[in-house]
Coordinates of C-alpha atoms and ligand atoms in Angstrom, one line a residue:
M1 CA 7.8 5.7 15.0
M2 CA 9.2 4.8 11.7
R3 CA 12.8 3.8 10.9
T4 CA 14.1 4.3 7.4
P5 CA 15.6 1.1 6.1
G6 CA 19.1 1.3 4.5
T7 CA 20.1 0.5 1.0
T8 CA 20.9 -3.2 1.6
E9 CA 17.7 -3.8 3.6
L10 CA 15.6 -2.1 0.9
L11 CA 17.1 -4.3 -1.7
Q12 CA 16.2 -7.4 0.4
V13 CA 12.6 -6.2 0.7
W14 CA 12.5 -5.7 -3.1
E15 CA 13.9 -9.2 -3.6
Q16 CA 11.6 -10.9 -1.2
G17 CA 8.6 -9.1 -2.7
A18 CA 9.3 -10.1 -6.3
G19 CA 6.4 -12.0 -7.7
K20 CA 4.4 -11.7 -4.5
P21 CA 0.9 -10.2 -4.2
A22 CA 0.6 -6.5 -3.4
T23 CA -0.6 -7.2 0.2
M24 CA 2.5 -9.2 0.9
R25 CA 4.7 -6.5 -0.6
A26 CA 3.0 -3.9 1.7
L27 CA 3.7 -6.1 4.7
L28 CA 7.4 -6.5 3.8
L29 CA 7.7 -2.7 3.5
M30 CA 5.9 -2.2 6.8
M31 CA 8.1 -4.7 8.6
A32 CA 11.2 -3.0 7.3
V33 CA 10.2 0.3 8.9
S34 CA 8.8 -1.0 12.2
P35 CA 10.5 -2.0 15.4
V36 CA 10.8 -5.7 15.8
S37 CA 8.4 -5.7 18.8
D38 CA 5.6 -4.3 16.6
R39 CA 6.0 -6.6 13.6
G40 CA 3.6 -9.3 14.8
A41 CA 0.7 -6.8 14.9
L42 CA 1.2 -5.3 11.4
A43 CA -1.0 -7.8 9.5
H44 CA -3.9 -6.7 11.8
W45 CA -3.5 -3.0 11.1
T46 CA -6.5 -1.6 9.2
I47 CA -5.7 -0.9 5.5
G48 CA -5.9 2.8 6.1
K49 CA -3.4 2.6 8.9
R50 CA -1.1 0.5 6.7
D51 CA -1.4 3.0 3.8
S52 CA -0.7 5.9 6.2
L53 CA 2.6 4.3 7.2
L54 CA 3.4 3.6 3.5
L55 CA 2.8 7.3 2.7
N56 CA 5.3 8.2 5.4
L57 CA 7.8 5.7 3.9
R58 CA 7.3 7.1 0.4
D59 CA 8.0 10.6 1.8
A60 CA 11.2 9.3 3.5
L61 CA 12.5 7.5 0.5
F62 CA 11.4 9.6 -2.5
G63 CA 9.9 12.8 -1.1
P64 CA 6.4 14.2 -0.9
E65 CA 5.6 14.9 -4.5
I66 CA 3.7 12.4 -6.7
H67 CA 3.6 12.4 -10.4
C68 CA 1.5 9.8 -12.1
L69 CA -0.8 9.1 -15.0
T70 CA -4.4 8.0 -15.2
N71 CA -6.9 7.8 -18.1
C72 CA -10.1 9.7 -18.5
T73 CA -13.0 7.3 -17.8
R74 CA -15.1 8.9 -20.6
C75 CA -12.7 9.4 -23.5
G76 CA -9.6 7.5 -22.5
E77 CA -7.3 10.5 -22.8
P78 CA -4.2 10.1 -20.6
I79 CA -4.2 12.6 -17.7
E80 CA -1.2 13.7 -15.8
L81 CA -1.6 13.9 -12.0
D82 CA 0.6 16.0 -9.8
F83 CA 0.0 16.2 -6.1
C84 CA 1.6 16.1 -2.7
L85 CA 1.3 13.3 -0.2
D86 CA -0.3 15.7 2.2
D87 CA -3.2 16.3 -0.3
I88 CA -4.2 12.6 0.1
R89 CA -3.8 12.2 3.8
V90 CA -7.1 11.5 5.6
P91 CA -7.8 9.8 8.9
H92 CA -7.5 6.0 9.2
G93 CA -9.4 3.4 11.2
E94 CA -7.8 1.9 14.2
P95 CA -7.3 -1.9 14.4
G96 CA -9.1 -3.8 17.1
R97 CA -12.3 -1.7 17.1
A98 CA -15.7 -3.1 16.7
Y99 CA -18.5 -1.3 14.9
R100 CA -22.3 -1.8 15.1
T101 CA -24.9 -1.1 12.5
V102 CA -28.6 -1.9 12.1
A103 CA -29.9 -2.4 8.6
G104 CA -32.8 -4.4 7.0
G105 CA -33.9 -5.8 10.4
Y106 CA -30.4 -7.1 11.2
E107 CA -28.0 -6.0 13.9
V108 CA -24.4 -6.5 12.8
H109 CA -21.2 -6.1 14.7
F110 CA -18.1 -5.9 12.4
R111 CA -14.5 -4.9 12.4
L112 CA -12.4 -3.2 9.6
P113 CA -10.6 -5.2 7.0
D114 CA -6.8 -5.8 7.5
S115 CA -4.0 -7.4 5.6
T116 CA -4.9 -11.0 6.7
D117 CA -8.3 -10.5 5.1
L118 CA -6.7 -9.3 1.8
L119 CA -4.3 -12.2 1.8
A120 CA -7.2 -14.6 2.4
L121 CA -9.0 -13.2 -0.7
D122 CA -6.0 -13.7 -3.0
G123 CA -7.2 -15.8 -5.9
A124 CA -10.9 -15.2 -5.3
L125 CA -13.0 -13.9 -8.2
P126 CA -13.8 -10.2 -7.8
V127 CA -17.5 -11.0 -7.5
Q128 CA -16.9 -13.4 -4.6
A129 CA -14.1 -11.3 -3.0
E130 CA -16.2 -8.5 -1.6
R131 CA -18.7 -10.9 0.0
L132 CA -15.9 -13.0 1.4
L133 CA -14.2 -10.0 2.8
L134 CA -17.4 -8.7 4.4
A135 CA -18.2 -12.1 5.8
R136 CA -14.7 -12.3 7.4
C137 CA -15.2 -9.0 9.1
V138 CA -18.6 -9.6 10.5
L139 CA -18.1 -10.5 14.2
E140 CA -21.8 -11.1 15.0
A141 CA -25.1 -10.8 13.1
R142 CA -28.5 -11.1 14.6
R143 CA -32.2 -10.9 13.6
E144 CA -35.2 -10.9 16.0
E145 CA -35.3 -14.7 15.6
G146 CA -31.7 -15.2 16.6
D147 CA -28.1 -15.3 15.3
V148 CA -27.4 -15.3 11.6
E149 CA -24.4 -16.6 9.7
A150 CA -22.4 -13.8 8.1
T151 CA -22.5 -15.6 4.8
A152 CA -26.4 -15.5 4.9
L153 CA -26.6 -11.7 5.2
P154 CA -28.5 -10.1 2.3
D155 CA -26.7 -8.0 -0.3
A156 CA -28.4 -4.8 0.9
V157 CA -27.1 -5.3 4.5
L158 CA -23.6 -6.1 3.2
S159 CA -23.6 -2.9 1.1
V160 CA -24.5 -0.9 4.2
I161 CA -21.6 -2.5 6.1
S162 CA -19.3 -1.8 3.2
Q163 CA -20.3 1.8 3.1
E164 CA -19.7 2.1 6.9
M165 CA -16.3 0.5 6.6
S166 CA -15.2 3.0 4.0
E167 CA -16.4 5.9 6.2
A168 CA -14.6 4.4 9.2
D169 CA -11.3 4.0 7.3
P170 CA -11.1 6.7 4.7
Q171 CA -7.3 6.4 4.2
A172 CA -7.9 2.8 2.8
E173 CA -9.3 4.2 -0.4
V174 CA -7.9 7.4 -1.9
L175 CA -10.0 8.7 -4.8
L176 CA -8.7 11.8 -6.6
E177 CA -11.1 13.9 -8.7
V178 CA -9.6 14.6 -12.0
T179 CA -10.8 16.8 -14.8
C180 CA -10.0 15.6 -18.3
P181 CA -8.2 18.3 -20.4
A182 CA -9.7 16.9 -23.6
C183 CA -13.4 16.4 -22.8
S184 CA -13.8 18.2 -19.4
A185 CA -15.3 15.1 -17.8
V186 CA -14.7 14.8 -14.1
S187 CA -13.8 11.3 -13.1
P188 CA -12.6 9.7 -9.9
A189 CA -9.0 8.3 -10.1
P190 CA -8.1 5.8 -7.4
F191 CA -4.6 6.2 -6.1
D192 CA -3.0 3.1 -4.7
I193 CA 0.1 3.8 -2.6
V194 CA 1.2 0.1 -2.5
S195 CA 1.5 -0.3 -6.2
H196 CA 2.9 3.2 -6.7
L197 CA 5.5 2.8 -4.1
W198 CA 6.4 -0.7 -5.2
S199 CA 7.0 0.4 -8.8
E200 CA 9.2 3.2 -7.6
L201 CA 11.1 0.8 -5.4
D202 CA 11.5 -1.6 -8.3
A203 CA 12.9 1.2 -10.5
W204 CA 15.3 2.3 -7.7
A205 CA 16.4 -1.3 -7.1
R206 CA 17.2 -1.9 -10.7
R207 CA 19.2 1.4 -10.9
M208 CA 21.1 0.3 -7.7
L209 CA 22.0 -3.0 -9.3
R210 CA 23.1 -1.3 -12.5
E211 CA 25.4 0.9 -10.4
V212 CA 26.8 -2.1 -8.5
H213 CA 27.3 -3.8 -11.9
A214 CA 29.2 -0.9 -13.3
L215 CA 31.4 -0.4 -10.3
A216 CA 32.1 -4.1 -9.8
M217 CA 33.1 -4.4 -13.5
A218 CA 35.4 -1.3 -13.3
Y219 CA 37.0 -1.8 -9.9
G220 CA 36.4 -5.4 -8.9
W221 CA 34.7 -4.4 -5.6
S222 CA 32.1 -6.7 -4.0
E223 CA 28.4 -5.9 -3.9
T224 CA 28.6 -5.5 -0.1
E225 CA 31.4 -3.0 -0.4
I226 CA 29.6 -1.0 -3.1
L227 CA 26.3 -0.9 -1.3
R228 CA 28.0 0.2 1.9
M229 CA 29.2 3.4 0.2
S230 CA 27.2 6.6 0.3
A231 CA 25.2 7.5 -2.8
T232 CA 27.4 10.5 -3.3
R233 CA 30.6 8.4 -3.4
R234 CA 29.1 5.8 -5.7
R235 CA 28.0 8.7 -8.0
A236 CA 31.5 10.2 -8.0
Y237 CA 33.0 6.9 -9.0
L238 CA 30.4 6.3 -11.7
D239 CA 31.2 9.8 -13.1
L240 CA 34.9 8.8 -13.2
I241 CA 34.1 5.7 -15.2
A242 CA 32.0 7.7 -17.6
S243 CA 34.6 10.4 -18.1
Ligands
ZN1 ZN1 -11.9 12.8 -21.4

């Protein structure tokens, strides 16, 4: 159930997200496409569920084909990537589910990370961030002697939890396998729908404002009037100005 936001609404999202962390931008986009009744729950969606919705939004706004660049991890050669959204769709974890694992003599119950966790990590050093994230997601940890604080879990146990989280929410981390045309090395290229979609939205918004600027200069129309027009009609007037 996704609604496609209109031109004015999308520009508002772009404006509100300027200078904000990626997690906040993702939430603004999610809110714009969700019914009001669902908005309170969005921050607790798993990251995979969030990204799955953002893939749908990308499809609705800019179509299913992605073209982007990455660099070979061995020789640094730029590699062009072309793929379809469907190529990177995998199952996502559901919010509100608890998982259980036994590792290194500990029994741990945990949940999957969501946007509130990512927002809480903002500003943390990368080395601390992962521990902090895992500790936030541990619901209960126990040894034979009794309960253990999540922050006291050994690294080996945390890494098992981290691995199980990835397996339970594969859409949260999309890794493409790319072969370098220069040195033939195969390297994993992460694809982040939030930053990709935001940079496209940014380019689109700046183009929209250039169009508003040109039409307002030529005809004296207000921004509201111009944005209310269909893209076809705006284009036709812009062609007249250029001719
Ligand atoms: Zn290479």
